[in-house]
Amino acid sequence: MAKHIIGRVDEIAILKERFLSDSSEFIAVTGRRRVGKTFLINAYFEDEMSFHFSGVLNAPIQQQLQNFHYQMGNYFKNPTDQAPPTNWFDAFFSLSKRLSKIRKKEKKIVFIDEVPWLDTHKSNFLSALEWFWNVWAIDNNVLLIICGSATSWMINKVVNNKGGLHNRLTQRLHLLPFTLKETVEFLRFRNIRLSTHQIAQLYMTFGGIPHYLNEIKTGESALQSIERICFSKNGLLVNEFDNLYRALFKNSELHLKVVFALSNKSRGLTRKELLVACELSDGGAFTTILEELLWCNFITASVGFGKNKKDSLYRLTDEYSLFYLNFMHKKTFVNWTQLASSQKWKSWTGYAFENICFKHISEIKKLLGIEGVFTQIFSFRSKGNQEDSGSQIDLIIDRNDGIINLCEIKFHDAIYSLSKEEAKNIQRKMAVFKADTKTRKTIFPTLITAFDAVNNENYLGLIQQAISLENIIK
């Protein structure tokens, strides 16, 4: 039934289950732009589709209905010289009549892509979709799949619908970017084989977004690919940033205020600090902005150890957004190759590697041998005083077996050697953490590096557990 699909194991299992169920199913597929929503549905069902139609951005209702009519002709041999439907109720009524003539026991699969673009002003599209599902599809063994990148619309109009579609969804699929391991699999499938360090640089720039990764060519280094895709005149990502946020969010300028504020604070900001930085008022509207950015995985929120959720620390963790705002936005560089060897790039890769670790907690837990142990993930920030300069620990794994992993994350282009000064800094962080939190649990200083670490005198007797990026990718 399906073409070769990288990853998406859980999503494919759900699609299969819903396809084989004894009742009609209504699935909403969400996820950020370019993450592969349409590809997944088309590739998995391939020739099984009963009807597939996609909305067109900024097209008037007449054009949308005309396109719907053309697709009816493609799927049902409907003469295209007949007049197209004049409204969405007529369109869905006509679709139901055509689907009724299909004689097969399997589900009739109806896939409507880019649904938010169809819900134009006074179009009554959503009301017609409600009618199609509630009056006809629900009783006729239909697998209805709707999809859209516009997160605000999908959440408000479908997932949290208060009208005729309230609680009608039988499944929601939210697609995440590829993991590091899936990224390696994707590139190898395209005959691109690079070192762990090269893969890490690509992931730091493009994240696990399949459409971006698909631009990488064989025979290019990571830096060559980044230069061509991000900085050349016709590079795919040269103008992607503004389009990305506009496609996802209504009033995206407010979301961008948050993103810009967080891009200037690598260690993150609390909600109160964000409100000040963005010059916005507190309330439900601001909460919605944060929720939508979290939903699309642009930002992450980590609760401080011993703190309440309201004191969460927000960080910008979308790889492309971070790269764009650090290196593409102001375009102050002269030569990309020179910039990539600068201290600014090295500092940025260290922060970007921390974000990679945040997104691969399950893999890290497995490597630490605690896959089956209940854990909570925290951060820790001590502002310090006149006697103490303060401390920040970005990744804390609090385990219910009496252990806390304090993770020290280091990105280097070679085997890592813990220096005497760095060892002292880790010991100081441990002391500050114990004093501030009064924890009685055993502390395991844990090292996460790009390559393996040398077991030198600074390492031995201090580091309890260590893993590398190479282990995460395997």
GROMACS .gro file of C-alpha atoms in nm:
model
  474
    1MET     CA    1   0.000   0.000   0.000
    2ALA     CA    2   0.280   0.244   0.079
    3LYS     CA    3   0.592   0.389  -0.080
    4HIS     CA    4   0.915   0.394   0.117
    5ILE     CA    5   0.857   0.618   0.419
    6ILE     CA    6   1.132   0.723   0.658
    7GLY     CA    7   1.034   0.703   1.023
    8ARG     CA    8   0.669   0.780   1.110
    9VAL     CA    9   0.633   0.433   1.265
   10ASP     CA   10   0.370   0.534   1.521
   11GLU     CA   11   0.176   0.743   1.270
   12ILE     CA   12   0.168   0.461   1.015
   13ALA     CA   13   0.043   0.219   1.280
   14ILE     CA   14  -0.241   0.460   1.361
   15LEU     CA   15  -0.332   0.510   0.995
   16LYS     CA   16  -0.342   0.135   0.944
   17GLU     CA   17  -0.556   0.083   1.253
   18ARG     CA   18  -0.807   0.351   1.147
   19PHE     CA   19  -0.821   0.220   0.792
   20LEU     CA   20  -0.902  -0.131   0.914
   21SER     CA   21  -1.156  -0.028   1.178
   22ASP     CA   22  -1.524  -0.120   1.150
   23SER     CA   23  -1.649   0.239   1.160
   24SER     CA   24  -1.592   0.568   0.981
   25GLU     CA   25  -1.291   0.765   1.099
   26PHE     CA   26  -1.213   1.138   1.100
   27ILE     CA   27  -0.842   1.226   1.127
   28ALA     CA   28  -0.685   1.572   1.151
   29VAL     CA   29  -0.315   1.587   1.058
   30THR     CA   30  -0.126   1.884   1.198
   31GLY     CA   31   0.235   1.993   1.197
   32ARG     CA   32   0.453   2.279   1.083
   33ARG     CA   33   0.509   2.374   0.722
   34ARG     CA   34   0.738   2.141   0.525
   35VAL     CA   35   0.733   1.862   0.786
   36GLY     CA   36   0.586   1.605   0.544
   37LYS     CA   37   0.215   1.585   0.629
   38THR     CA   38   0.092   1.559   0.269
   39PHE     CA   39   0.372   1.320   0.173
   40LEU     CA   40   0.286   1.082   0.456
   41ILE     CA   41  -0.082   1.052   0.358
   42ASN     CA   42  -0.017   1.029  -0.015
   43ALA     CA   43   0.274   0.786   0.022
   44TYR     CA   44   0.100   0.555   0.265
   45PHE     CA   45  -0.235   0.527   0.087
   46GLU     CA   46  -0.091   0.583  -0.262
   47ASP     CA   47  -0.341   0.421  -0.506
   48GLU     CA   48  -0.607   0.359  -0.240
   49MET     CA   49  -0.730   0.720  -0.238
   50SER     CA   50  -1.098   0.764  -0.326
   51PHE     CA   51  -1.074   1.143  -0.349
   52HIS     CA   52  -0.796   1.394  -0.286
   53PHE     CA   53  -0.834   1.768  -0.304
   54SER     CA   54  -0.613   2.055  -0.188
   55GLY     CA   55  -0.690   2.417  -0.111
   56VAL     CA   56  -0.505   2.700  -0.284
   57LEU     CA   57  -0.356   2.988  -0.086
   58ASN     CA   58  -0.541   3.322  -0.128
   59ALA     CA   59  -0.765   3.185  -0.405
   60PRO     CA   60  -1.126   3.313  -0.418
   61ILE     CA   61  -1.408   3.068  -0.352
   62GLN     CA   62  -1.495   3.041  -0.722
   63GLN     CA   63  -1.145   2.918  -0.804
   64GLN     CA   64  -1.143   2.677  -0.510
   65LEU     CA   65  -1.475   2.528  -0.626
   66GLN     CA   66  -1.346   2.506  -0.983
   67ASN     CA   67  -1.041   2.314  -0.863
   68PHE     CA   68  -1.269   2.085  -0.660
   69HIS     CA   69  -1.470   2.023  -0.978
   70TYR     CA   70  -1.155   1.937  -1.174
   71GLN     CA   71  -1.052   1.683  -0.910
   72MET     CA   72  -1.399   1.529  -0.917
   73GLY     CA   73  -1.343   1.476  -1.286
   74ASN     CA   74  -1.005   1.314  -1.227
   75TYR     CA   75  -1.138   1.067  -0.971
   76PHE     CA   76  -1.489   0.998  -1.096
   77LYS     CA   77  -1.471   1.063  -1.470
   78ASN     CA   78  -1.698   1.359  -1.420
   79PRO     CA   79  -1.732   1.562  -1.743
   80THR     CA   80  -1.537   1.882  -1.682
   81ASP     CA   81  -1.757   2.076  -1.923
   82GLN     CA   82  -2.037   2.059  -1.667
   83ALA     CA   83  -2.075   2.361  -1.442
   84PRO     CA   84  -1.876   2.345  -1.118
   85PRO     CA   85  -2.065   2.364  -0.786
   86THR     CA   86  -2.165   2.714  -0.677
   87ASN     CA   87  -2.112   2.656  -0.305
   88TRP     CA   88  -1.948   2.407  -0.070
   89PHE     CA   89  -2.272   2.236   0.028
   90ASP     CA   90  -2.334   2.149  -0.336
   91ALA     CA   91  -1.972   2.037  -0.369
   92PHE     CA   92  -1.987   1.797  -0.076
   93PHE     CA   93  -2.332   1.670  -0.175
   94SER     CA   94  -2.196   1.591  -0.520
   95LEU     CA   95  -1.896   1.418  -0.362
   96SER     CA   96  -2.119   1.204  -0.142
   97LYS     CA   97  -2.322   1.092  -0.447
   98ARG     CA   98  -2.005   0.988  -0.633
   99LEU     CA   99  -1.860   0.808  -0.332
  100SER     CA  100  -2.188   0.618  -0.285
  101LYS     CA  101  -2.134   0.449  -0.621
  102ILE     CA  102  -1.798   0.300  -0.519
  103ARG     CA  103  -1.848  -0.073  -0.465
  104LYS     CA  104  -1.582  -0.202  -0.231
  105LYS     CA  105  -1.566  -0.328   0.125
  106GLU     CA  106  -1.262  -0.124   0.223
  107LYS     CA  107  -1.293   0.230   0.350
  108LYS     CA  108  -1.343   0.514   0.109
  109ILE     CA  109  -1.047   0.745   0.174
  110VAL     CA  110  -1.116   1.118   0.136
  111PHE     CA  111  -0.815   1.344   0.184
  112ILE     CA  112  -0.865   1.722   0.192
  113ASP     CA  113  -0.534   1.903   0.214
  114GLU     CA  114  -0.463   2.264   0.317
  115VAL     CA  115  -0.812   2.293   0.463
  116PRO     CA  116  -0.750   2.638   0.622
  117TRP     CA  117  -0.706   2.789   0.274
  118LEU     CA  118  -1.055   2.672   0.179
  119ASP     CA  119  -1.225   2.845   0.472
  120THR     CA  120  -1.233   3.188   0.309
  121HIS     CA  121  -1.458   3.475   0.419
  122LYS     CA  122  -1.830   3.387   0.391
  123SER     CA  123  -1.746   3.062   0.212
  124ASN     CA  124  -1.932   2.841   0.466
  125PHE     CA  125  -1.675   2.574   0.396
  126LEU     CA  126  -1.656   2.456   0.756
  127SER     CA  127  -2.035   2.426   0.782
  128ALA     CA  128  -2.041   2.219   0.464
  129LEU     CA  129  -1.762   1.995   0.595
  130GLU     CA  130  -1.965   1.946   0.914
  131TRP     CA  131  -2.264   1.844   0.704
  132PHE     CA  132  -2.055   1.601   0.496
  133TRP     CA  133  -1.921   1.423   0.804
  134ASN     CA  134  -2.226   1.434   1.034
  135VAL     CA  135  -2.495   1.358   0.776
  136TRP     CA  136  -2.325   1.126   0.527
  137ALA     CA  137  -1.966   1.015   0.586
  138ILE     CA  138  -2.006   0.895   0.944
  139ASP     CA  139  -2.246   0.619   0.831
  140ASN     CA  140  -2.075   0.517   0.506
  141ASN     CA  141  -1.740   0.361   0.601
  142VAL     CA  142  -1.533   0.670   0.518
  143LEU     CA  143  -1.182   0.759   0.631
  144LEU     CA  144  -1.188   1.139   0.619
  145ILE     CA  145  -0.845   1.300   0.655
  146ILE     CA  146  -0.800   1.675   0.673
  147CYS     CA  147  -0.465   1.846   0.685
  148GLY     CA  148  -0.328   2.198   0.718
  149SER     CA  149  -0.015   2.386   0.819
  150ALA     CA  150  -0.203   2.688   0.960
  151THR     CA  151  -0.178   2.591   1.324
  152SER     CA  152  -0.406   2.864   1.457
  153TRP     CA  153  -0.689   2.756   1.226
  154MET     CA  154  -0.647   2.382   1.283
  155ILE     CA  155  -0.648   2.422   1.660
  156ASN     CA  156  -0.933   2.671   1.688
  157LYS     CA  157  -1.160   2.553   1.408
  158VAL     CA  158  -1.111   2.174   1.419
  159VAL     CA  159  -0.930   2.039   1.726
  160ASN     CA  160  -1.114   2.272   1.965
  161ASN     CA  161  -1.429   2.315   1.753
  162LYS     CA  162  -1.736   2.418   1.956
  163GLY     CA  163  -1.990   2.369   1.678
  164GLY     CA  164  -2.091   2.081   1.455
  165LEU     CA  165  -1.744   1.923   1.462
  166HIS     CA  166  -1.719   1.928   1.841
  167ASN     CA  167  -1.568   1.597   1.954
  168ARG     CA  168  -1.609   1.454   1.604
  169LEU     CA  169  -1.241   1.384   1.545
  170THR     CA  170  -1.157   1.020   1.606
  171GLN     CA  171  -0.781   1.079   1.576
  172ARG     CA  172  -0.531   1.361   1.566
  173LEU     CA  173  -0.187   1.306   1.415
  174HIS     CA  174   0.077   1.566   1.492
  175LEU     CA  175   0.391   1.523   1.283
  176LEU     CA  176   0.723   1.614   1.437
  177PRO     CA  177   1.048   1.677   1.249
  178PHE     CA  178   1.281   1.381   1.195
  179THR     CA  179   1.504   1.272   1.480
  180LEU     CA  180   1.879   1.258   1.422
  181LYS     CA  181   1.859   0.887   1.350
  182GLU     CA  182   1.575   0.939   1.101
  183THR     CA  183   1.772   1.221   0.939
  184VAL     CA  184   2.067   0.988   0.885
  185GLU     CA  185   1.831   0.726   0.739
  186PHE     CA  186   1.673   0.986   0.509
  187LEU     CA  187   2.010   1.106   0.379
  188ARG     CA  188   2.143   0.753   0.331
  189PHE     CA  189   1.830   0.664   0.136
  190ARG     CA  190   1.932   0.947  -0.097
  191ASN     CA  191   2.290   0.809  -0.109
  192ILE     CA  192   2.430   1.091   0.106
  193ARG     CA  193   2.680   0.957   0.359
  194LEU     CA  194   2.847   1.205   0.590
  195SER     CA  195   3.032   1.189   0.921
  196THR     CA  196   2.855   1.236   1.253
  197HIS     CA  197   3.000   1.586   1.286
  198GLN     CA  198   2.878   1.684   0.937
  199ILE     CA  199   2.530   1.545   1.011
  200ALA     CA  200   2.520   1.743   1.336
  201GLN     CA  201   2.598   2.069   1.153
  202LEU     CA  202   2.321   2.004   0.900
  203TYR     CA  203   2.074   1.920   1.176
  204MET     CA  204   2.167   2.235   1.367
  205THR     CA  205   2.081   2.439   1.060
  206PHE     CA  206   1.782   2.262   0.905
  207GLY     CA  207   1.651   2.055   1.195
  208GLY     CA  208   1.470   1.739   1.094
  209ILE     CA  209   1.252   1.905   0.831
  210PRO     CA  210   1.233   1.665   0.534
  211HIS     CA  211   1.174   1.936   0.273
  212TYR     CA  212   1.487   2.121   0.382
  213LEU     CA  213   1.697   1.805   0.406
  214ASN     CA  214   1.584   1.706   0.059
  215GLU     CA  215   1.788   1.999  -0.079
  216ILE     CA  216   2.117   1.846   0.035
  217LYS     CA  217   2.322   1.702  -0.250
  218THR     CA  218   2.573   1.421  -0.273
  219GLY     CA  219   2.933   1.532  -0.294
  220GLU     CA  220   2.885   1.842  -0.079
  221SER     CA  221   3.016   1.903   0.271
  222ALA     CA  222   2.776   2.030   0.535
  223LEU     CA  223   2.912   2.384   0.504
  224GLN     CA  224   2.881   2.377   0.125
  225SER     CA  225   2.518   2.266   0.151
  226ILE     CA  226   2.440   2.534   0.408
  227GLU     CA  227   2.601   2.804   0.194
  228ARG     CA  228   2.408   2.700  -0.119
  229ILE     CA  229   2.069   2.647   0.048
  230CYS     CA  230   2.077   2.947   0.282
  231PHE     CA  231   2.295   3.210   0.116
  232SER     CA  232   2.295   3.162  -0.261
  233LYS     CA  233   2.067   3.381  -0.471
  234ASN     CA  234   1.817   3.101  -0.539
  235GLY     CA  235   1.862   2.909  -0.215
  236LEU     CA  236   1.547   2.742  -0.084
  237LEU     CA  237   1.571   2.896   0.262
  238VAL     CA  238   1.676   3.248   0.173
  239ASN     CA  239   1.317   3.376   0.202
  240GLU     CA  240   1.163   3.091   0.401
  241PHE     CA  241   1.155   3.257   0.742
  242ASP     CA  242   0.870   3.507   0.694
  243ASN     CA  243   0.670   3.262   0.483
  244LEU     CA  244   0.707   2.997   0.753
  245TYR     CA  245   0.545   3.200   1.031
  246ARG     CA  246   0.280   3.361   0.813
  247ALA     CA  247   0.169   3.017   0.692
  248LEU     CA  248   0.136   2.882   1.044
  249PHE     CA  249  -0.008   3.160   1.256
  250LYS     CA  250  -0.275   3.424   1.236
  251ASN     CA  251  -0.126   3.758   1.349
  252SER     CA  252   0.218   3.604   1.312
  253GLU     CA  253   0.389   3.934   1.396
  254LEU     CA  254   0.312   3.865   1.764
  255HIS     CA  255   0.464   3.518   1.743
  256LEU     CA  256   0.769   3.671   1.578
  257LYS     CA  257   0.810   3.914   1.868
  258VAL     CA  258   0.846   3.616   2.101
  259VAL     CA  259   1.083   3.438   1.864
  260PHE     CA  260   1.305   3.746   1.822
  261ALA     CA  261   1.313   3.804   2.198
  262LEU     CA  262   1.417   3.445   2.267
  263SER     CA  263   1.679   3.448   1.992
  264ASN     CA  264   1.869   3.710   2.192
  265LYS     CA  265   1.868   3.504   2.513
  266SER     CA  266   2.032   3.167   2.462
  267ARG     CA  267   1.957   3.063   2.821
  268GLY     CA  268   1.587   3.137   2.785
  269LEU     CA  269   1.334   3.372   2.942
  270THR     CA  270   1.051   3.330   3.188
  271ARG     CA  271   0.699   3.437   3.095
  272LYS     CA  272   0.741   3.762   3.289
  273GLU     CA  273   1.074   3.834   3.120
  274LEU     CA  274   0.920   3.759   2.780
  275LEU     CA  275   0.632   4.000   2.839
  276VAL     CA  276   0.879   4.276   2.917
  277ALA     CA  277   1.104   4.195   2.622
  278CYS     CA  278   0.811   4.180   2.378
  279GLU     CA  279   0.629   4.480   2.529
  280LEU     CA  280   0.307   4.279   2.540
  281SER     CA  281   0.034   4.260   2.805
  282ASP     CA  282  -0.031   3.943   3.001
  283GLY     CA  283  -0.348   3.743   2.939
  284GLY     CA  284  -0.509   3.472   2.734
  285ALA     CA  285  -0.388   3.607   2.401
  286PHE     CA  286  -0.025   3.581   2.511
  287THR     CA  287  -0.088   3.232   2.647
  288THR     CA  288  -0.225   3.130   2.307
  289ILE     CA  289   0.086   3.262   2.133
  290LEU     CA  290   0.311   3.054   2.359
  291GLU     CA  291   0.091   2.745   2.323
  292GLU     CA  292   0.095   2.767   1.943
  293LEU     CA  293   0.473   2.810   1.932
  294LEU     CA  294   0.510   2.514   2.166
  295TRP     CA  295   0.264   2.311   1.960
  296CYS     CA  296   0.474   2.366   1.646
  297ASN     CA  297   0.796   2.288   1.834
  298PHE     CA  298   0.950   2.629   1.772
  299ILE     CA  299   1.006   2.683   2.142
  300THR     CA  300   1.040   2.457   2.445
  301ALA     CA  301   0.946   2.521   2.806
  302SER     CA  302   1.150   2.369   3.088
  303VAL     CA  303   1.038   2.386   3.449
  304GLY     CA  304   1.307   2.484   3.694
  305PHE     CA  305   1.394   2.221   3.954
  306GLY     CA  306   1.164   2.277   4.251
  307LYS     CA  307   0.976   2.551   4.063
  308ASN     CA  308   0.615   2.580   3.947
  309LYS     CA  309   0.504   2.552   3.586
  310LYS     CA  310   0.429   2.925   3.584
  311ASP     CA  311   0.802   2.987   3.627
  312SER     CA  312   0.894   2.783   3.317
  313LEU     CA  313   1.196   2.890   3.118
  314TYR     CA  314   1.116   2.933   2.747
  315ARG     CA  315   1.385   2.876   2.485
  316LEU     CA  316   1.387   2.911   2.108
  317THR     CA  317   1.478   2.562   1.985
  318ASP     CA  318   1.370   2.558   1.620
  319GLU     CA  319   1.696   2.501   1.435
  320TYR     CA  320   1.622   2.697   1.120
  321SER     CA  321   1.482   2.997   1.311
  322LEU     CA  322   1.790   3.010   1.531
  323PHE     CA  323   2.024   2.982   1.236
  324TYR     CA  324   1.835   3.244   1.037
  325LEU     CA  325   1.829   3.499   1.318
  326ASN     CA  326   2.195   3.444   1.404
  327PHE     CA  327   2.348   3.433   1.057
  328MET     CA  328   2.100   3.525   0.783
  329HIS     CA  329   1.874   3.800   0.918
  330LYS     CA  330   2.108   4.099   0.930
  331LYS     CA  331   2.345   3.967   0.664
  332THR     CA  332   2.646   4.134   0.820
  333PHE     CA  333   2.890   3.862   0.713
  334VAL     CA  334   3.131   3.897   0.421
  335ASN     CA  335   3.209   3.534   0.352
  336TRP     CA  336   3.017   3.234   0.485
  337THR     CA  337   3.319   3.003   0.494
  338GLN     CA  338   3.510   3.254   0.708
  339LEU     CA  339   3.211   3.300   0.937
  340ALA     CA  340   3.175   2.925   0.980
  341SER     CA  341   3.528   2.911   1.123
  342SER     CA  342   3.471   3.204   1.358
  343GLN     CA  343   3.417   3.205   1.734
  344LYS     CA  344   3.055   3.313   1.677
  345TRP     CA  345   2.986   2.992   1.487
  346LYS     CA  346   3.160   2.778   1.747
  347SER     CA  347   2.959   2.937   2.029
  348TRP     CA  348   2.638   2.893   1.835
  349THR     CA  349   2.703   2.526   1.765
  350GLY     CA  350   2.744   2.470   2.138
  351TYR     CA  351   2.399   2.614   2.205
  352ALA     CA  352   2.248   2.433   1.906
  353PHE     CA  353   2.388   2.103   2.034
  354GLU     CA  354   2.212   2.163   2.367
  355ASN     CA  355   1.885   2.193   2.174
  356ILE     CA  356   1.955   1.865   1.996
  357CYS     CA  357   1.993   1.697   2.334
  358PHE     CA  358   1.662   1.844   2.457
  359LYS     CA  359   1.487   1.689   2.158
  360HIS     CA  360   1.642   1.346   2.207
  361ILE     CA  361   1.569   1.282   2.573
  362SER     CA  362   1.421   0.937   2.506
  363GLU     CA  363   1.739   0.834   2.319
  364ILE     CA  364   1.956   0.977   2.599
  365LYS     CA  365   1.759   0.788   2.864
  366LYS     CA  366   1.802   0.465   2.670
  367LEU     CA  367   2.178   0.516   2.647
  368LEU     CA  368   2.194   0.590   3.020
  369GLY     CA  369   2.017   0.261   3.087
  370ILE     CA  370   1.713   0.427   3.243
  371GLU     CA  371   1.461   0.381   2.961
  372GLY     CA  372   1.215   0.214   3.198
  373VAL     CA  373   1.271   0.451   3.490
  374PHE     CA  374   1.018   0.729   3.549
  375THR     CA  375   1.191   1.063   3.507
  376GLN     CA  376   1.117   1.432   3.500
  377ILE     CA  377   1.318   1.682   3.296
  378PHE     CA  378   1.413   2.011   3.457
  379SER     CA  379   1.650   2.302   3.420
  380PHE     CA  380   1.818   2.495   3.700
  381ARG     CA  381   1.913   2.859   3.727
  382SER     CA  382   2.071   3.028   4.027
  383LYS     CA  383   2.112   3.403   3.996
  384GLY     CA  384   2.392   3.411   4.251
  385ASN     CA  385   2.503   3.692   4.482
  386GLN     CA  386   2.815   3.887   4.580
  387GLU     CA  387   2.987   3.569   4.696
  388ASP     CA  388   2.861   3.336   4.423
  389SER     CA  389   2.846   3.413   4.050
  390GLY     CA  390   2.539   3.193   4.006
  391SER     CA  391   2.493   2.884   3.798
  392GLN     CA  392   2.281   2.737   3.519
  393ILE     CA  393   2.224   2.372   3.438
  394ASP     CA  394   2.024   2.330   3.121
  395LEU     CA  395   1.939   1.961   3.145
  396ILE     CA  396   1.854   1.778   3.466
  397ILE     CA  397   1.711   1.426   3.461
  398ASP     CA  398   1.537   1.364   3.792
  399ARG     CA  399   1.483   0.990   3.840
  400ASN     CA  400   1.254   0.808   4.079
  401ASP     CA  401   1.532   0.561   4.164
  402GLY     CA  402   1.704   0.816   4.387
  403ILE     CA  403   1.944   0.956   4.125
  404ILE     CA  404   1.967   1.294   3.951
  405ASN     CA  405   2.170   1.328   3.631
  406LEU     CA  406   2.322   1.676   3.600
  407CYS     CA  407   2.410   1.694   3.232
  408GLU     CA  408   2.709   1.887   3.103
  409ILE     CA  409   2.673   1.928   2.725
  410LYS     CA  410   2.981   1.994   2.509
  411PHE     CA  411   3.014   2.015   2.129
  412HIS     CA  412   3.359   1.976   1.978
  413ASP     CA  413   3.492   1.860   1.642
  414ALA     CA  414   3.717   1.596   1.798
  415ILE     CA  415   3.743   1.363   2.096
  416TYR     CA  416   3.661   1.568   2.406
  417SER     CA  417   3.910   1.616   2.688
  418LEU     CA  418   3.770   1.756   3.012
  419SER     CA  419   3.999   2.030   3.140
  420LYS     CA  420   4.082   2.098   3.503
  421GLU     CA  421   3.893   2.428   3.489
  422GLU     CA  422   3.583   2.264   3.338
  423ALA     CA  423   3.592   1.992   3.603
  424LYS     CA  424   3.601   2.257   3.876
  425ASN     CA  425   3.304   2.433   3.713
  426ILE     CA  426   3.101   2.110   3.715
  427GLN     CA  427   3.185   2.058   4.083
  428ARG     CA  428   3.078   2.417   4.158
  429LYS     CA  429   2.746   2.364   3.975
  430MET     CA  430   2.685   2.050   4.181
  431ALA     CA  431   2.755   2.236   4.505
  432VAL     CA  432   2.524   2.527   4.413
  433PHE     CA  433   2.251   2.287   4.304
  434LYS     CA  434   2.267   2.087   4.627
  435ALA     CA  435   2.273   2.402   4.843
  436ASP     CA  436   1.979   2.564   4.663
  437THR     CA  437   1.756   2.259   4.623
  438LYS     CA  438   1.840   2.074   4.948
  439THR     CA  439   1.804   1.750   4.752
  440ARG     CA  440   1.890   1.425   4.924
  441LYS     CA  441   1.925   1.232   4.600
  442THR     CA  442   2.260   1.113   4.467
  443ILE     CA  443   2.402   1.339   4.195
  444PHE     CA  444   2.549   1.183   3.881
  445PRO     CA  445   2.756   1.435   3.680
  446THR     CA  446   2.679   1.327   3.323
  447LEU     CA  447   2.873   1.424   3.013
  448ILE     CA  448   2.709   1.450   2.671
  449THR     CA  449   2.958   1.515   2.390
  450ALA     CA  450   2.976   1.503   2.010
  451PHE     CA  451   3.253   1.242   2.020
  452ASP     CA  452   3.374   1.015   2.297
  453ALA     CA  453   3.551   1.172   2.595
  454VAL     CA  454   3.904   1.097   2.714
  455ASN     CA  455   3.917   0.927   3.055
  456ASN     CA  456   4.179   1.168   3.189
  457GLU     CA  457   4.247   1.262   3.551
  458ASN     CA  458   3.981   1.534   3.542
  459TYR     CA  459   3.721   1.290   3.412
  460LEU     CA  460   3.792   0.999   3.645
  461GLY     CA  461   3.633   1.027   3.988
  462LEU     CA  462   3.393   1.300   3.871
  463ILE     CA  463   3.194   1.193   3.564
  464GLN     CA  464   2.957   0.908   3.648
  465GLN     CA  465   2.801   0.856   3.305
  466ALA     CA  466   2.889   0.973   2.954
  467ILE     CA  467   2.730   0.942   2.610
  468SER     CA  468   2.813   1.086   2.270
  469LEU     CA  469   2.629   1.211   1.965
  470GLU     CA  470   2.757   0.909   1.775
  471ASN     CA  471   2.573   0.686   2.024
  472ILE     CA  472   2.251   0.885   1.977
  473ILE     CA  473   2.262   0.848   1.597
  474LYS     CA  474   2.328   0.471   1.599
   0.00000   0.00000   0.00000
